[in-house]
mmCIF file of C-alpha atoms in Angstrom:
data_model
loop_
_atom_site.group_PDB
_atom_site.id
_atom_site.type_symbol
_atom_site.label_atom_id
_atom_site.label_comp_id
_atom_site.label_asym_id
_atom_site.label_seq_id
_atom_site.Cartn_x
_atom_site.Cartn_y
_atom_site.Cartn_z
ATOM 1 C CA MET C 1284 -5.176 -40.503 -7.624
ATOM 2 C CA ARG C 1285 -5.091 -39.691 -3.974
ATOM 3 C CA ALA C 1286 -2.287 -37.146 -4.555
ATOM 4 C CA GLU C 1287 -4.296 -35.474 -7.313
ATOM 5 C CA LYS C 1288 -7.310 -35.072 -4.966
ATOM 6 C CA THR C 1289 -5.016 -33.621 -2.330
ATOM 7 C CA ASP C 1290 -3.636 -31.089 -4.796
ATOM 8 C CA LEU C 1291 -7.150 -30.092 -5.925
ATOM 9 C CA ARG C 1292 -8.305 -29.656 -2.300
ATOM 10 C CA ARG C 1293 -5.143 -27.548 -1.587
ATOM 11 C CA GLU C 1294 -5.823 -25.348 -4.715
ATOM 12 C CA ALA C 1295 -9.448 -24.920 -3.719
ATOM 13 C CA GLY C 1296 -8.394 -23.985 -0.190
ATOM 14 C CA GLN C 1297 -5.941 -21.413 -1.623
ATOM 15 C CA ARG C 1298 -8.662 -19.887 -3.791
ATOM 16 C CA THR C 1299 -11.022 -19.622 -0.788
ATOM 17 C CA ARG C 1300 -8.275 -18.006 1.270
ATOM 18 C CA HIS C 1301 -7.368 -15.509 -1.505
ATOM 19 C CA GLY C 1302 -11.077 -14.789 -2.063
ATOM 20 C CA LEU C 1303 -11.574 -14.047 1.688
ATOM 21 C CA LEU C 1304 -8.534 -11.714 1.717
ATOM 22 C CA ALA C 1305 -9.735 -9.905 -1.420
ATOM 23 C CA ALA C 1306 -13.259 -9.372 -0.009
ATOM 24 C CA ALA C 1307 -11.903 -8.219 3.348
ATOM 25 C CA LEU C 1308 -9.561 -5.815 1.657
ATOM 26 C CA GLU C 1309 -12.277 -4.271 -0.486
ATOM 27 C CA LEU C 1310 -14.609 -3.757 2.546
ATOM 28 C CA LEU C 1311 -11.789 -2.502 4.741
ATOM 29 C CA ALA C 1312 -10.896 0.049 2.107
ATOM 30 C CA ARG C 1313 -14.422 1.345 2.072
ATOM 31 C CA ARG C 1314 -15.245 1.394 5.775
ATOM 32 C CA GLY C 1315 -12.237 0.615 7.959
ATOM 33 C CA THR C 1316 -12.007 -2.121 10.565
ATOM 34 C CA GLU C 1317 -15.121 -0.977 12.531
ATOM 35 C CA GLY C 1318 -17.413 -1.292 9.545
ATOM 36 C CA VAL C 1319 -16.714 -4.782 8.402
ATOM 37 C CA THR C 1320 -18.761 -7.841 9.266
ATOM 38 C CA LEU C 1321 -18.034 -11.515 8.920
ATOM 39 C CA ARG C 1322 -21.227 -12.147 7.029
ATOM 40 C CA GLU C 1323 -20.473 -9.460 4.432
ATOM 41 C CA ILE C 1324 -16.946 -10.830 3.854
ATOM 42 C CA THR C 1325 -18.091 -14.427 3.392
ATOM 43 C CA GLU C 1326 -20.963 -13.439 1.127
ATOM 44 C CA ARG C 1327 -18.726 -11.412 -1.119
ATOM 45 C CA ALA C 1328 -16.151 -14.139 -1.238
ATOM 46 C CA GLY C 1329 -18.691 -16.877 -1.841
ATOM 47 C CA ALA C 1330 -17.426 -18.729 1.277
ATOM 48 C CA ASN C 1331 -18.875 -19.831 4.613
ATOM 49 C CA VAL C 1332 -18.060 -18.847 8.153
ATOM 50 C CA ALA C 1333 -16.218 -22.074 8.799
ATOM 51 C CA ALA C 1334 -13.736 -21.084 6.085
ATOM 52 C CA VAL C 1335 -12.745 -18.022 7.939
ATOM 53 C CA SER C 1336 -12.206 -19.994 11.127
ATOM 54 C CA TYR C 1337 -10.174 -22.661 9.228
ATOM 55 C CA HIS C 1338 -7.902 -20.230 7.334
ATOM 56 C CA PHE C 1339 -7.503 -17.355 9.778
ATOM 57 C CA GLY C 1340 -9.102 -18.258 13.127
ATOM 58 C CA SER C 1341 -11.269 -15.069 13.512
ATOM 59 C CA LEU C 1342 -12.595 -12.011 11.744
ATOM 60 C CA LYS C 1343 -9.900 -9.898 13.420
ATOM 61 C CA ALA C 1344 -7.119 -12.160 12.292
ATOM 62 C CA LEU C 1345 -8.586 -12.133 8.704
ATOM 63 C CA CYS C 1346 -8.654 -8.297 8.729
ATOM 64 C CA ASP C 1347 -5.164 -8.102 10.133
ATOM 65 C CA ALA C 1348 -3.916 -10.455 7.413
ATOM 66 C CA ALA C 1349 -5.636 -8.394 4.693
ATOM 67 C CA ILE C 1350 -4.099 -5.103 5.899
ATOM 68 C CA GLU C 1351 -0.744 -6.703 6.216
ATOM 69 C CA HIS C 1352 -1.029 -8.047 2.650
ATOM 70 C CA ALA C 1353 -1.968 -4.517 1.427
ATOM 71 C CA LEU C 1354 0.936 -2.895 3.205
ATOM 72 C CA GLU C 1355 3.413 -5.391 1.828
ATOM 73 C CA ARG C 1356 2.183 -4.987 -1.704
ATOM 74 C CA TYR C 1357 2.394 -1.184 -1.383
ATOM 75 C CA LEU C 1358 5.936 -1.376 0.055
ATOM 76 C CA ASP C 1359 7.163 -3.811 -2.565
ATOM 77 C CA ALA C 1360 5.827 -1.478 -5.355
ATOM 78 C CA GLN C 1361 7.489 1.518 -3.787
ATOM 79 C CA ILE C 1362 10.778 -0.294 -3.256
ATOM 80 C CA GLN C 1363 10.813 -1.386 -6.888
ATOM 81 C CA ALA C 1364 10.167 2.193 -8.031
ATOM 82 C CA LEU C 1365 12.792 3.772 -5.737
ATOM 83 C CA GLY C 1366 15.399 1.054 -6.430
ATOM 84 C CA SER C 1367 16.269 2.571 -9.848
ATOM 85 C CA LEU C 1368 17.271 5.913 -8.342
ATOM 86 C CA ASP C 1369 20.791 6.993 -7.345
ATOM 87 C CA SER C 1370 22.561 10.087 -6.075
ATOM 88 C CA THR C 1371 22.294 11.705 -9.503
ATOM 89 C CA SER C 1372 18.502 11.496 -9.539
ATOM 90 C CA THR C 1373 16.539 14.810 -9.159
ATOM 91 C CA LEU C 1374 13.816 15.654 -6.735
ATOM 92 C CA GLN C 1375 11.382 15.267 -9.633
ATOM 93 C CA ASP C 1376 12.710 11.772 -10.251
ATOM 94 C CA LEU C 1377 12.293 10.853 -6.603
ATOM 95 C CA ALA C 1378 8.761 12.304 -6.432
ATOM 96 C CA ALA C 1379 7.747 10.390 -9.583
ATOM 97 C CA ALA C 1380 9.132 7.086 -8.199
ATOM 98 C CA PHE C 1381 7.698 7.729 -4.646
ATOM 99 C CA ALA C 1382 4.247 8.492 -6.032
ATOM 100 C CA ARG C 1383 4.250 5.757 -8.760
ATOM 101 C CA PRO C 1384 2.296 3.120 -6.818
ATOM 102 C CA MET C 1385 -0.407 5.657 -5.984
ATOM 103 C CA VAL C 1386 -0.518 6.999 -9.568
ATOM 104 C CA ARG C 1387 -0.959 3.505 -10.976
ATOM 105 C CA ALA C 1388 -3.577 2.667 -8.335
ATOM 106 C CA LEU C 1389 -5.564 5.825 -9.126
ATOM 107 C CA ALA C 1390 -5.377 5.132 -12.855
ATOM 108 C CA ALA C 1391 -6.322 1.436 -12.529
ATOM 109 C CA ASP C 1392 -8.961 1.828 -9.789
ATOM 110 C CA GLY C 1393 -10.382 -1.491 -8.584
ATOM 111 C CA GLN C 1394 -8.243 -3.714 -6.398
ATOM 112 C CA ASP C 1395 -5.143 -1.620 -6.689
ATOM 113 C CA LEU C 1396 -6.931 1.456 -5.282
ATOM 114 C CA ALA C 1397 -8.529 -0.690 -2.605
ATOM 115 C CA ILE C 1398 -4.984 -1.610 -1.500
ATOM 116 C CA MET C 1399 -3.942 1.976 -1.383
ATOM 117 C CA ARG C 1400 -7.018 2.997 0.599
ATOM 118 C CA THR C 1401 -6.355 0.266 3.104
ATOM 119 C CA VAL C 1402 -2.741 1.386 3.501
ATOM 120 C CA ALA C 1403 -4.007 4.968 3.969
ATOM 121 C CA ARG C 1404 -6.289 3.911 6.753
ATOM 122 C CA VAL C 1405 -3.582 2.332 8.791
ATOM 123 C CA GLY C 1406 -1.104 5.140 8.219
ATOM 124 C CA ILE C 1407 2.557 5.129 7.085
ATOM 125 C CA ASP C 1408 4.073 3.263 10.028
ATOM 126 C CA PRO C 1409 3.928 -0.475 10.322
ATOM 127 C CA PRO C 1410 1.168 -1.463 12.786
ATOM 128 C CA GLN C 1411 2.300 -2.819 16.165
ATOM 129 C CA GLY C 1412 3.098 -6.550 16.010
ATOM 130 C CA TRP C 1413 4.056 -6.510 12.302
ATOM 131 C CA GLU C 1414 7.778 -6.141 12.828
ATOM 132 C CA ARG C 1415 8.517 -8.275 9.759
ATOM 133 C CA LEU C 1416 7.515 -5.264 7.560
ATOM 134 C CA THR C 1417 9.850 -2.879 9.391
ATOM 135 C CA GLY C 1418 12.745 -3.684 7.037
ATOM 136 C CA LYS C 1419 10.713 -2.706 4.026
ATOM 137 C CA PHE C 1420 9.605 0.602 5.551
ATOM 138 C CA GLU C 1421 13.307 1.324 6.332
ATOM 139 C CA GLN C 1422 14.268 0.414 2.788
ATOM 140 C CA THR C 1423 11.958 2.968 1.255
ATOM 141 C CA ARG C 1424 13.226 5.561 3.688
ATOM 142 C CA ARG C 1425 16.846 4.795 2.908
ATOM 143 C CA ASP C 1426 16.223 4.953 -0.846
ATOM 144 C CA ALA C 1427 14.505 8.275 -0.549
ATOM 145 C CA LEU C 1428 17.159 9.727 1.741
ATOM 146 C CA ARG C 1429 19.923 8.679 -0.659
ATOM 147 C CA VAL C 1430 18.498 11.107 -3.238
ATOM 148 C CA LEU C 1431 17.420 13.730 -0.760
ATOM 149 C CA SER C 1432 20.803 13.905 0.919
ATOM 150 C CA ALA C 1433 22.542 14.375 -2.376
ATOM 151 C CA ARG C 1434 20.118 17.005 -3.656
ATOM 152 C CA LEU C 1435 19.656 18.867 -0.331
ATOM 153 C CA PRO C 1436 23.040 18.606 1.543
ATOM 154 C CA GLU C 1437 22.205 21.599 3.668
ATOM 155 C CA VAL C 1438 19.225 19.863 5.314
ATOM 156 C CA ASN C 1439 19.865 17.434 8.231
ATOM 157 C CA GLU C 1440 18.671 13.892 8.059
ATOM 158 C CA GLN C 1441 15.977 14.275 10.698
ATOM 159 C CA GLU C 1442 14.286 16.937 8.673
ATOM 160 C CA LEU C 1443 14.623 14.878 5.476
ATOM 161 C CA VAL C 1444 12.895 12.012 7.202
ATOM 162 C CA PHE C 1445 10.143 14.361 8.311
ATOM 163 C CA ARG C 1446 9.581 15.567 4.713
ATOM 164 C CA THR C 1447 9.459 11.924 3.542
ATOM 165 C CA ARG C 1448 6.833 11.126 6.062
ATOM 166 C CA CYS C 1449 4.829 14.209 4.996
ATOM 167 C CA ALA C 1450 5.038 13.188 1.408
ATOM 168 C CA ALA C 1451 3.802 9.702 2.263
ATOM 169 C CA GLY C 1452 1.036 11.206 4.284
ATOM 170 C CA LEU C 1453 -0.029 13.396 1.375
ATOM 171 C CA LEU C 1454 -0.270 10.297 -0.843
ATOM 172 C CA ASN C 1455 -2.279 8.453 1.794
ATOM 173 C CA TRP C 1456 -4.703 11.327 2.109
ATOM 174 C CA LEU C 1457 -5.270 11.317 -1.679
ATOM 175 C CA ALA C 1458 -6.446 7.713 -1.549
ATOM 176 C CA LEU C 1459 -9.328 8.653 0.794
ATOM 177 C CA ALA C 1460 -10.125 12.223 -0.139
ATOM 178 C CA PRO C 1461 -12.736 13.273 -2.782
ATOM 179 C CA ILE C 1462 -9.880 14.873 -4.795
ATOM 180 C CA GLY C 1463 -8.468 11.352 -5.186
ATOM 181 C CA THR C 1464 -11.678 10.185 -6.811
ATOM 182 C CA GLU C 1465 -11.426 13.201 -9.130
ATOM 183 C CA LEU C 1466 -7.860 12.300 -10.023
ATOM 184 C CA ALA C 1467 -8.865 8.705 -10.715
ATOM 185 C CA ALA C 1468 -10.996 9.889 -13.601
ATOM 186 C CA GLN C 1469 -7.883 11.290 -15.359
ATOM 187 C CA ALA C 1470 -5.382 9.511 -17.607
ATOM 188 C CA THR C 1471 -2.111 8.316 -16.008
ATOM 189 C CA GLU C 1472 -0.106 11.028 -17.651
ATOM 190 C CA GLU C 1473 -2.392 13.707 -16.329
ATOM 191 C CA ILE C 1474 -2.288 12.292 -12.771
ATOM 192 C CA GLU C 1475 1.469 12.337 -12.921
ATOM 193 C CA ARG C 1476 1.530 15.871 -14.294
ATOM 194 C CA LEU C 1477 -0.624 17.128 -11.423
ATOM 195 C CA LEU C 1478 0.758 15.122 -8.580
ATOM 196 C CA VAL C 1479 4.525 14.793 -9.072
ATOM 197 C CA PRO C 1480 5.324 18.471 -8.639
ATOM 198 C CA VAL C 1481 3.303 18.544 -5.418
ATOM 199 C CA VAL C 1482 5.245 15.630 -3.980
ATOM 200 C CA ALA C 1483 8.521 17.135 -5.152
ATOM 201 C CA GLY C 1484 7.531 20.356 -3.374
ATOM 202 C CA ALA C 1485 7.038 18.434 -0.180
ATOM 203 C CA PHE C 1486 10.497 16.955 -0.457
ATOM 204 C CA HIS C 1487 12.029 20.368 -1.305
ATOM 205 C CA GLY C 1488 10.362 22.043 1.642
ATOM 206 C CA HIS C 1489 9.868 25.424 0.057
ATOM 207 C CA LEU C 1490 6.678 27.419 0.389
#
């Protein structure tokens, strides 16, 4: 009986923690770190201030954890999409895979888009102190470079990395710009039709 109560308390604690992360992520996506208050997060999550202290220690630590969670989910989705590519893949294939997490987020709206907006706010490089995500950033870059190097052998690696970063920046901008809201009203196929050639163009580097 005691073990059952312990399990229930643990489950309740996990629900509270996840609820706080989700609430923080939603508010961060709308306003950034400067526009989020502890009261708003706890009210949205249906929790109390003590829960934030217990699970995270402070508002800043909660926001950091929410942003890290968003970054990791984004990177995992991009790694999965890029992992199916090889040296025979085209720039269109690469662009479609690279943009897939954003396309799905725009089409789904809700929490998925909140994650993308949070990622966009912190940029495409891992924030200082979050070295554990560096490997995932490097993995996405390697996967993109594998295709780019095969398709564009005349372009040096440094420039290919630059193009990859520009393509990522373009996607981040879409998450926050009004045009992203316009795209979100379209069907998935239409978002892909409009977006993939633009990303492919960034990779190709032609005006």
